[in-house]
PDB file of C-alpha atoms in Angstrom:
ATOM      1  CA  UNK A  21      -4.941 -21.537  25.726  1.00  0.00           C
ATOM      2  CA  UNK A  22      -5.543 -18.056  23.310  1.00  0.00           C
ATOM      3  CA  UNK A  23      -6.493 -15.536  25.319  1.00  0.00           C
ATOM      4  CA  UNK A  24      -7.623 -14.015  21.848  1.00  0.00           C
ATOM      5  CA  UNK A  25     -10.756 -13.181  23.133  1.00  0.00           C
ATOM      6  CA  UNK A  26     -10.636 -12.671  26.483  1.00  0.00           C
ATOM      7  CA  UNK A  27     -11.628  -8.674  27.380  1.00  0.00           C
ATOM      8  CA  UNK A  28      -9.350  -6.937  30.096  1.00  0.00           C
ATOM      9  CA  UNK A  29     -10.466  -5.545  33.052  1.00  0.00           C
ATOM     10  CA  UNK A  30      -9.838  -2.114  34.577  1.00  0.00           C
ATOM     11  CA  UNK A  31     -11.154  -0.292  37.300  1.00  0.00           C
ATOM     12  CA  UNK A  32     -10.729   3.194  38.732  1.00  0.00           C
ATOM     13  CA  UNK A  33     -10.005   4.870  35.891  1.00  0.00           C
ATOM     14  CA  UNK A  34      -9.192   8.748  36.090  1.00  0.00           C
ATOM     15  CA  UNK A  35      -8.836  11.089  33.290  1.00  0.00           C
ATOM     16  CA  UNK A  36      -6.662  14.135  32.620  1.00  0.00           C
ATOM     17  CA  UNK A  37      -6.830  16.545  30.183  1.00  0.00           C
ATOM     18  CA  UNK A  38      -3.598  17.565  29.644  1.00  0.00           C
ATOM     19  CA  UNK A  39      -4.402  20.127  25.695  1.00  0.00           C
ATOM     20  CA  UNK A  40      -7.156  21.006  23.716  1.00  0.00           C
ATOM     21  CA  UNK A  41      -5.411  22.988  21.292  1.00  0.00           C
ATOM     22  CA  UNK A  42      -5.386  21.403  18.016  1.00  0.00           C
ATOM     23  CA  UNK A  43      -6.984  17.772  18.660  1.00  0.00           C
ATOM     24  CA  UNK A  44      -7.386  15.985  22.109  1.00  0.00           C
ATOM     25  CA  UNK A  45      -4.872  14.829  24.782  1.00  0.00           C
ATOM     26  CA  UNK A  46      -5.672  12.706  27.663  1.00  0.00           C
ATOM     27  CA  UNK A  47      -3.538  11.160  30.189  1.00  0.00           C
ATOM     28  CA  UNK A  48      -5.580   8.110  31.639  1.00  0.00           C
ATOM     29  CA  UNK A  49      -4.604   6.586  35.160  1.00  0.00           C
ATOM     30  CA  UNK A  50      -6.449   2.680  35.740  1.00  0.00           C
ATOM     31  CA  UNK A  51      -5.508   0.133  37.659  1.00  0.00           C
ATOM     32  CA  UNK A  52      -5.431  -3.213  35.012  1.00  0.00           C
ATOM     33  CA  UNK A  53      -6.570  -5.932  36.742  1.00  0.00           C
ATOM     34  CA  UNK A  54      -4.260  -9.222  34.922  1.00  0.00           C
ATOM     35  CA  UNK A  55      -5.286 -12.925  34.456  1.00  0.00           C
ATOM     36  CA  UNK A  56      -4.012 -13.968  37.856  1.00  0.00           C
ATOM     37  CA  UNK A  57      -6.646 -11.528  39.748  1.00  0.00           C
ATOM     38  CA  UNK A  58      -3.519  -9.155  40.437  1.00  0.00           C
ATOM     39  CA  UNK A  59      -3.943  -5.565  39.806  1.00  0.00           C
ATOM     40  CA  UNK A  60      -1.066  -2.998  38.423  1.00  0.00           C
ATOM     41  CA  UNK A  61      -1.982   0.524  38.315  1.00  0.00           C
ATOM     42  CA  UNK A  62      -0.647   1.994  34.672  1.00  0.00           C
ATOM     43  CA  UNK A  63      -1.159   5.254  32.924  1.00  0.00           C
ATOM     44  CA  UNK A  64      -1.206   6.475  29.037  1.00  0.00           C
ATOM     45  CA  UNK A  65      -1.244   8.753  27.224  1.00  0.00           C
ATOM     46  CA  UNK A  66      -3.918   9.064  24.334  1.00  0.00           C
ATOM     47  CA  UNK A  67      -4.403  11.532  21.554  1.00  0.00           C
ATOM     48  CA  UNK A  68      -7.742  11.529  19.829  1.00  0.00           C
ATOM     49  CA  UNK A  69      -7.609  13.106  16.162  1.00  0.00           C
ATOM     50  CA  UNK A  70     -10.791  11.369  15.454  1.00  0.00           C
ATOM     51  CA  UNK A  71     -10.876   8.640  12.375  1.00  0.00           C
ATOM     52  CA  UNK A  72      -9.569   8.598   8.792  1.00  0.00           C
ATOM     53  CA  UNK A  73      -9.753   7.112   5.742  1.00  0.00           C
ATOM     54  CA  UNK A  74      -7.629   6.708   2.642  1.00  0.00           C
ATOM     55  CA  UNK A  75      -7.642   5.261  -0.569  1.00  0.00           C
ATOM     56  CA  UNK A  76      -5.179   3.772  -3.329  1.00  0.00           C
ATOM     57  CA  UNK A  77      -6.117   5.047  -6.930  1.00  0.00           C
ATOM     58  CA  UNK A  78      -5.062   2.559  -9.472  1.00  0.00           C
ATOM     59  CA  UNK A  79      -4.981   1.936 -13.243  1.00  0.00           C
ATOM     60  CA  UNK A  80      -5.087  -1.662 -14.629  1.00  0.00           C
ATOM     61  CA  UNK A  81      -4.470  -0.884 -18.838  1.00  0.00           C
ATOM     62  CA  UNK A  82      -1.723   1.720 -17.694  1.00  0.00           C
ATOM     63  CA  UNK A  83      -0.391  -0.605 -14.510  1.00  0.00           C
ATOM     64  CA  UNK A  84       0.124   2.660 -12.115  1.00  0.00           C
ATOM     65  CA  UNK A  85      -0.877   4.475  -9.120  1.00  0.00           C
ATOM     66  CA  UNK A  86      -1.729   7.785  -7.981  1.00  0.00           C
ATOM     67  CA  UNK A  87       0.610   8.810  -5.011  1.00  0.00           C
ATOM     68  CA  UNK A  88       0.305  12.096  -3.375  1.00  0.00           C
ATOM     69  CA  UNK A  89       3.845  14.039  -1.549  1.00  0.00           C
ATOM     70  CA  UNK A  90       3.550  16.345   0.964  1.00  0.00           C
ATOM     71  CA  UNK A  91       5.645  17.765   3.854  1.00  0.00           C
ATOM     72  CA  UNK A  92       4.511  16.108   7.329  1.00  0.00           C
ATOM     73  CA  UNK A  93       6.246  18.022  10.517  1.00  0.00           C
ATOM     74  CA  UNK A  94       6.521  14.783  12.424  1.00  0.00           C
ATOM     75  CA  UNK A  95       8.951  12.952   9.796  1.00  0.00           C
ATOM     76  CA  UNK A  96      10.911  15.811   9.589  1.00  0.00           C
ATOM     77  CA  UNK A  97      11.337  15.808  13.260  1.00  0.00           C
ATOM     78  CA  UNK A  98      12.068  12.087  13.470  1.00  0.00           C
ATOM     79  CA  UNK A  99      14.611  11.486  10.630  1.00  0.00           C
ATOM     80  CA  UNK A 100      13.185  12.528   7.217  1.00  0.00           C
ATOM     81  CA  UNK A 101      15.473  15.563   6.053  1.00  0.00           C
ATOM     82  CA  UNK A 102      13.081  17.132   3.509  1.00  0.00           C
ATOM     83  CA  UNK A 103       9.678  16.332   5.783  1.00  0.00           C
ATOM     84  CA  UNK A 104       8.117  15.046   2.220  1.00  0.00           C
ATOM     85  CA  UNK A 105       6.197  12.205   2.444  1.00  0.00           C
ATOM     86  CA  UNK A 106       4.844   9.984  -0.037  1.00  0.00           C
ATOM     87  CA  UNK A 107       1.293   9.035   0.783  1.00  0.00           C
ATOM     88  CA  UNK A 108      -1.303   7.514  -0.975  1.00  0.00           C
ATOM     89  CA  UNK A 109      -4.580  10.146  -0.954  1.00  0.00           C
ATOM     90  CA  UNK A 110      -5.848  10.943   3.009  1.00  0.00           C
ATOM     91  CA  UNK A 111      -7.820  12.612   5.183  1.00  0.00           C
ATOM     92  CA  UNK A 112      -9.240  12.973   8.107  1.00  0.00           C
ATOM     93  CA  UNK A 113     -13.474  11.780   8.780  1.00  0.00           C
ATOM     94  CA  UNK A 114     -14.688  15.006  10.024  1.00  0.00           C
ATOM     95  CA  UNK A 115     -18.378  14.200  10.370  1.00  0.00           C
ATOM     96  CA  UNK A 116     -18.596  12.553   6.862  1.00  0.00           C
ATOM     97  CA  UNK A 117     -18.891   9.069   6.220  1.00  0.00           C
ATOM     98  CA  UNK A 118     -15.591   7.352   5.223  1.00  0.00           C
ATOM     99  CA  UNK A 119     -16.584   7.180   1.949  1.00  0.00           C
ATOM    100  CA  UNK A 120     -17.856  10.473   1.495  1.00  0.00           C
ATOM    101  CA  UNK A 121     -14.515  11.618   2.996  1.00  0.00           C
ATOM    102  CA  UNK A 122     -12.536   9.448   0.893  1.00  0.00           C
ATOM    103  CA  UNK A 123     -14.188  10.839  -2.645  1.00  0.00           C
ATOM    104  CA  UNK A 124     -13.719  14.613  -1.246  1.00  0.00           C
ATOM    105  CA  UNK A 125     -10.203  13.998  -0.352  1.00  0.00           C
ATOM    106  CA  UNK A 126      -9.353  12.375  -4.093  1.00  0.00           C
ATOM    107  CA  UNK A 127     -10.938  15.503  -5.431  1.00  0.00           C
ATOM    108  CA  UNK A 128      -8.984  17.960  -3.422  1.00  0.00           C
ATOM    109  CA  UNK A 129      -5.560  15.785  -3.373  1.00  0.00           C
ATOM    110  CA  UNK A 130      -5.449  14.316  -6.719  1.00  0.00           C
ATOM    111  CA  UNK A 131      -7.996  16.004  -9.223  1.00  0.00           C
ATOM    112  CA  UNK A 132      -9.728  12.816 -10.066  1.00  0.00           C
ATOM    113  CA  UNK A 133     -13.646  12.292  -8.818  1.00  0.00           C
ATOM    114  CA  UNK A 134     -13.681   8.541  -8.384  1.00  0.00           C
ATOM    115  CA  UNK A 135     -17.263   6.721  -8.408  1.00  0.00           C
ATOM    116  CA  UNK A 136     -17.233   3.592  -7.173  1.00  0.00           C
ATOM    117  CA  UNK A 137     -14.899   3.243  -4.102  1.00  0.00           C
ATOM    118  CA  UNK A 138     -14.547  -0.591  -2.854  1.00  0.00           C
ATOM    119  CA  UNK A 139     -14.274  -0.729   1.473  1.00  0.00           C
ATOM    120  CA  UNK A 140     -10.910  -3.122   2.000  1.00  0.00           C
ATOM    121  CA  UNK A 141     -10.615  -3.532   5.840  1.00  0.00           C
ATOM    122  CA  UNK A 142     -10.191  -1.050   8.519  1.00  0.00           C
ATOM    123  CA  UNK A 143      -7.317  -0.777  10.978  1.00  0.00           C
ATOM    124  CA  UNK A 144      -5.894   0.832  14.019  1.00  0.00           C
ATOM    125  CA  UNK A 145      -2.614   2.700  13.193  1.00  0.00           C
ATOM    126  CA  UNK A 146      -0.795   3.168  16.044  1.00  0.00           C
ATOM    127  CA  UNK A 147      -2.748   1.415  19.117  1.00  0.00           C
ATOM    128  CA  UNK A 148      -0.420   2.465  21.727  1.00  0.00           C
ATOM    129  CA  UNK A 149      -0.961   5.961  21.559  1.00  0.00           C
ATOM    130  CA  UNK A 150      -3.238   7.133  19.134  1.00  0.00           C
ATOM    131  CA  UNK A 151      -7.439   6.759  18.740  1.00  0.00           C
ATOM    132  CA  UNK A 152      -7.741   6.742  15.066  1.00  0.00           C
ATOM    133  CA  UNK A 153      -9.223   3.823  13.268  1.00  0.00           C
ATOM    134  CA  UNK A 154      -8.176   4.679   8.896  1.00  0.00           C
ATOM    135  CA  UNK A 155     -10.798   3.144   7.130  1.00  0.00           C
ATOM    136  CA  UNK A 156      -8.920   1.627   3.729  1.00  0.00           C
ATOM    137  CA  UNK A 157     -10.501   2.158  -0.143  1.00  0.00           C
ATOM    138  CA  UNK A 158      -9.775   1.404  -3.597  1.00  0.00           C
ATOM    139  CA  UNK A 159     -10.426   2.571  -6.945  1.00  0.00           C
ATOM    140  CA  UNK A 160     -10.104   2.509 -10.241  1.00  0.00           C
ATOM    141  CA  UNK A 161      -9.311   5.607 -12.004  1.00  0.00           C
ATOM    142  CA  UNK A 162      -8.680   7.349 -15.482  1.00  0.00           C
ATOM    143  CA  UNK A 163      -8.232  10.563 -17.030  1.00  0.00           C
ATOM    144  CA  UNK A 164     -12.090  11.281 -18.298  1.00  0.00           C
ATOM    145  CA  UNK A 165     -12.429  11.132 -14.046  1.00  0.00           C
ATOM    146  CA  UNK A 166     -10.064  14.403 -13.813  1.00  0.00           C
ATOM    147  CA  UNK A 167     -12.335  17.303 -12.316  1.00  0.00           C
ATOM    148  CA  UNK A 168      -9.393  19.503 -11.478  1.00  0.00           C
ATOM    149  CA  UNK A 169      -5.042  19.559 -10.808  1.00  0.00           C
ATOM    150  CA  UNK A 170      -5.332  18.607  -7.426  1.00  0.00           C
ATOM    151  CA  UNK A 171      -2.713  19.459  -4.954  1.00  0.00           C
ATOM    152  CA  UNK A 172      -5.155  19.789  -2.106  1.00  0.00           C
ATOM    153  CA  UNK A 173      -6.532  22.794   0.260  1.00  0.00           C
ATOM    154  CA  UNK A 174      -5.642  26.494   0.865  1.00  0.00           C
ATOM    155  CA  UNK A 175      -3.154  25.143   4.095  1.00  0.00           C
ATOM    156  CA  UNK A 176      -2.001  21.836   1.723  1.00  0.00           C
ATOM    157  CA  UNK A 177       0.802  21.952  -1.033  1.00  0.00           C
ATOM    158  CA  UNK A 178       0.661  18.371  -2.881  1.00  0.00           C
ATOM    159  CA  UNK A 179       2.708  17.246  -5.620  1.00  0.00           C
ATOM    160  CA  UNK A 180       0.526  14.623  -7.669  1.00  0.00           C
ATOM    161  CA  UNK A 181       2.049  11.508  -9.084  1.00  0.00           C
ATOM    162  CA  UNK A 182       1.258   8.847 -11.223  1.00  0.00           C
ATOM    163  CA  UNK A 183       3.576   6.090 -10.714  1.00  0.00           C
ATOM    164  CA  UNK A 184       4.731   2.853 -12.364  1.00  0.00           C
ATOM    165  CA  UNK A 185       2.771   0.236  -9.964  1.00  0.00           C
ATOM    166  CA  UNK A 186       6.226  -2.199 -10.268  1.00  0.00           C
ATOM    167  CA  UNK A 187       8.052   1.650  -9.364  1.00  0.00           C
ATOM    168  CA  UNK A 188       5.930   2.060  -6.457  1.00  0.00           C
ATOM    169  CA  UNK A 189       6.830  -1.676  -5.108  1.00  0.00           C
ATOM    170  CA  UNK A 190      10.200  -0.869  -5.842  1.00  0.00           C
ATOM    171  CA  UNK A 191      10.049   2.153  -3.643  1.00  0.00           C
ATOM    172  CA  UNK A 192       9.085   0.800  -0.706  1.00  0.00           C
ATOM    173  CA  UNK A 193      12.128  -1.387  -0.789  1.00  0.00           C
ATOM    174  CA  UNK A 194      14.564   1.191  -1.078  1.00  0.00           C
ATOM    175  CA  UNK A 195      12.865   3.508   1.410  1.00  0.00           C
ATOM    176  CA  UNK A 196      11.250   5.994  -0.921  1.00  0.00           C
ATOM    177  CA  UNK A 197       8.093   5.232   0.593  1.00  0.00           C
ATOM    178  CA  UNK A 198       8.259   5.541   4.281  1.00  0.00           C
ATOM    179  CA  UNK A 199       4.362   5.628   4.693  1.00  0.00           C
ATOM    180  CA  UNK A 200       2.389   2.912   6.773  1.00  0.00           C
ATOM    181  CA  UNK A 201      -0.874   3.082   5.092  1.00  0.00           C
ATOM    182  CA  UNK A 202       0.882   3.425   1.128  1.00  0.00           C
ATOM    183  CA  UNK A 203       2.987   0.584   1.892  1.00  0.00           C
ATOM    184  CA  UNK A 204      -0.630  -1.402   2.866  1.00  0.00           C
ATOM    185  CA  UNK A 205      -2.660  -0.467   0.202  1.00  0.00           C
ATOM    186  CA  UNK A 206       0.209  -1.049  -2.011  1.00  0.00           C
ATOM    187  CA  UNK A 207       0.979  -4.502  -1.024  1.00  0.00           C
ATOM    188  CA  UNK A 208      -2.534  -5.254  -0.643  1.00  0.00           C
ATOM    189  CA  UNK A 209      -3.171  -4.576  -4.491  1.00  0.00           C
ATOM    190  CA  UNK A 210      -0.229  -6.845  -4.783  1.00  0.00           C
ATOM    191  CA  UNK A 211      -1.744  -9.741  -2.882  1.00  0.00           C
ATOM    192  CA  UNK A 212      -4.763  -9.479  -5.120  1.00  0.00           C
ATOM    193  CA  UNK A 213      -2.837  -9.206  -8.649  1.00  0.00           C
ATOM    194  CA  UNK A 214      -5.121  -6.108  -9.636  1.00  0.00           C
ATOM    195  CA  UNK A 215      -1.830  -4.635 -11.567  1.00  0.00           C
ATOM    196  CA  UNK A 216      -0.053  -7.941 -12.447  1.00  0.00           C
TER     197      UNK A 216
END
């Protein structure tokens, strides 16, 4: 039998705070109490960033996509020799509404103020560690949309791209794009044929 949707139990559940400096980690002690009534005490680890959202930017008549690259410290420190990653456009919630975030974060990252954004799915990125739920968006874009250059915020330097849709497939194949979300959003506008 599934045990889809069967909800775990814990009990005694104790919380740390072990830093407060940038976002928030907790170290949380419970005792999980399995299918068979027997109970294993565990602990984790959690860091709470809060939520995100991104969104791919896409052209039908020219068959492309925007694509952002930018240096992210973590894939430098795991493997990545030049810390540049390429991303489709991101950002993190805040206290706006995913879409709100998601058309203020194409402005800053890209240059182009999108209208219509279309909600795809949302999804938990890394479960076993990490809070944040990415909310997913599309749009369709073109230049009479460009409000600025892009390249993001004072602390951000982004390169802009517009790539070949069948280029950006491509990448992800080779290993140019590395990026969990990109490689979604890309497929995803795959599955539905929007740049066949």
């Amino acid at each position: 039998m599934s045990s889809h949707g069967r909800s775990s139990q814990i009990e005694n559940v104790q919380t740390e705070l072990l830093s407060d400096n940038w976002y928030v980690l907790r170290k949380f002690t419970y005792d999980l109490i399995k299918r068979n009534g027997e109970r294993q005490p565990q602990s984790r680890e959690v860091y709470d960033r809060g939520n995100g959202a991104t969104i791919l930017l896409y052209n039908r008549p020219k068959k492309t996509v925007l694509l952002i690259n930018q240096f992210r410290m973590p894939t430098y420190v795991n493997g990545n020799p030049t810390g540049m990653l390429l991303e489709t456009c991101a950002g993190l919630l805040d206290d706006d509404s995913p879409e709100d975030c998601i058309r203020k974060e194409a402005i800053e990252e890209t240059g182009f103020a999108v209208g219509q954004v279309e909600k795809l799915f949302e999804c938990y990125m890394s479960p076993g560690s990490v809070t944040e739920i990415v909310h997913f968006f599309a749009a369709e874009y073109d230049e009479s949309q460009r409000a600025n250059a892009g390249g993001g915020v004072e602390d951000e330097d982004i390169d802009v791209l517009e790539v070949p849709f069948t280029d950006a497939l491509a990448m992800i194949k080779d290993g140019r794009i590395k990026d969990g979300k990109t490689i979604m959003l890309l497929q995803y506008a795959q599955l539905q044929g929007w740049l066949a």
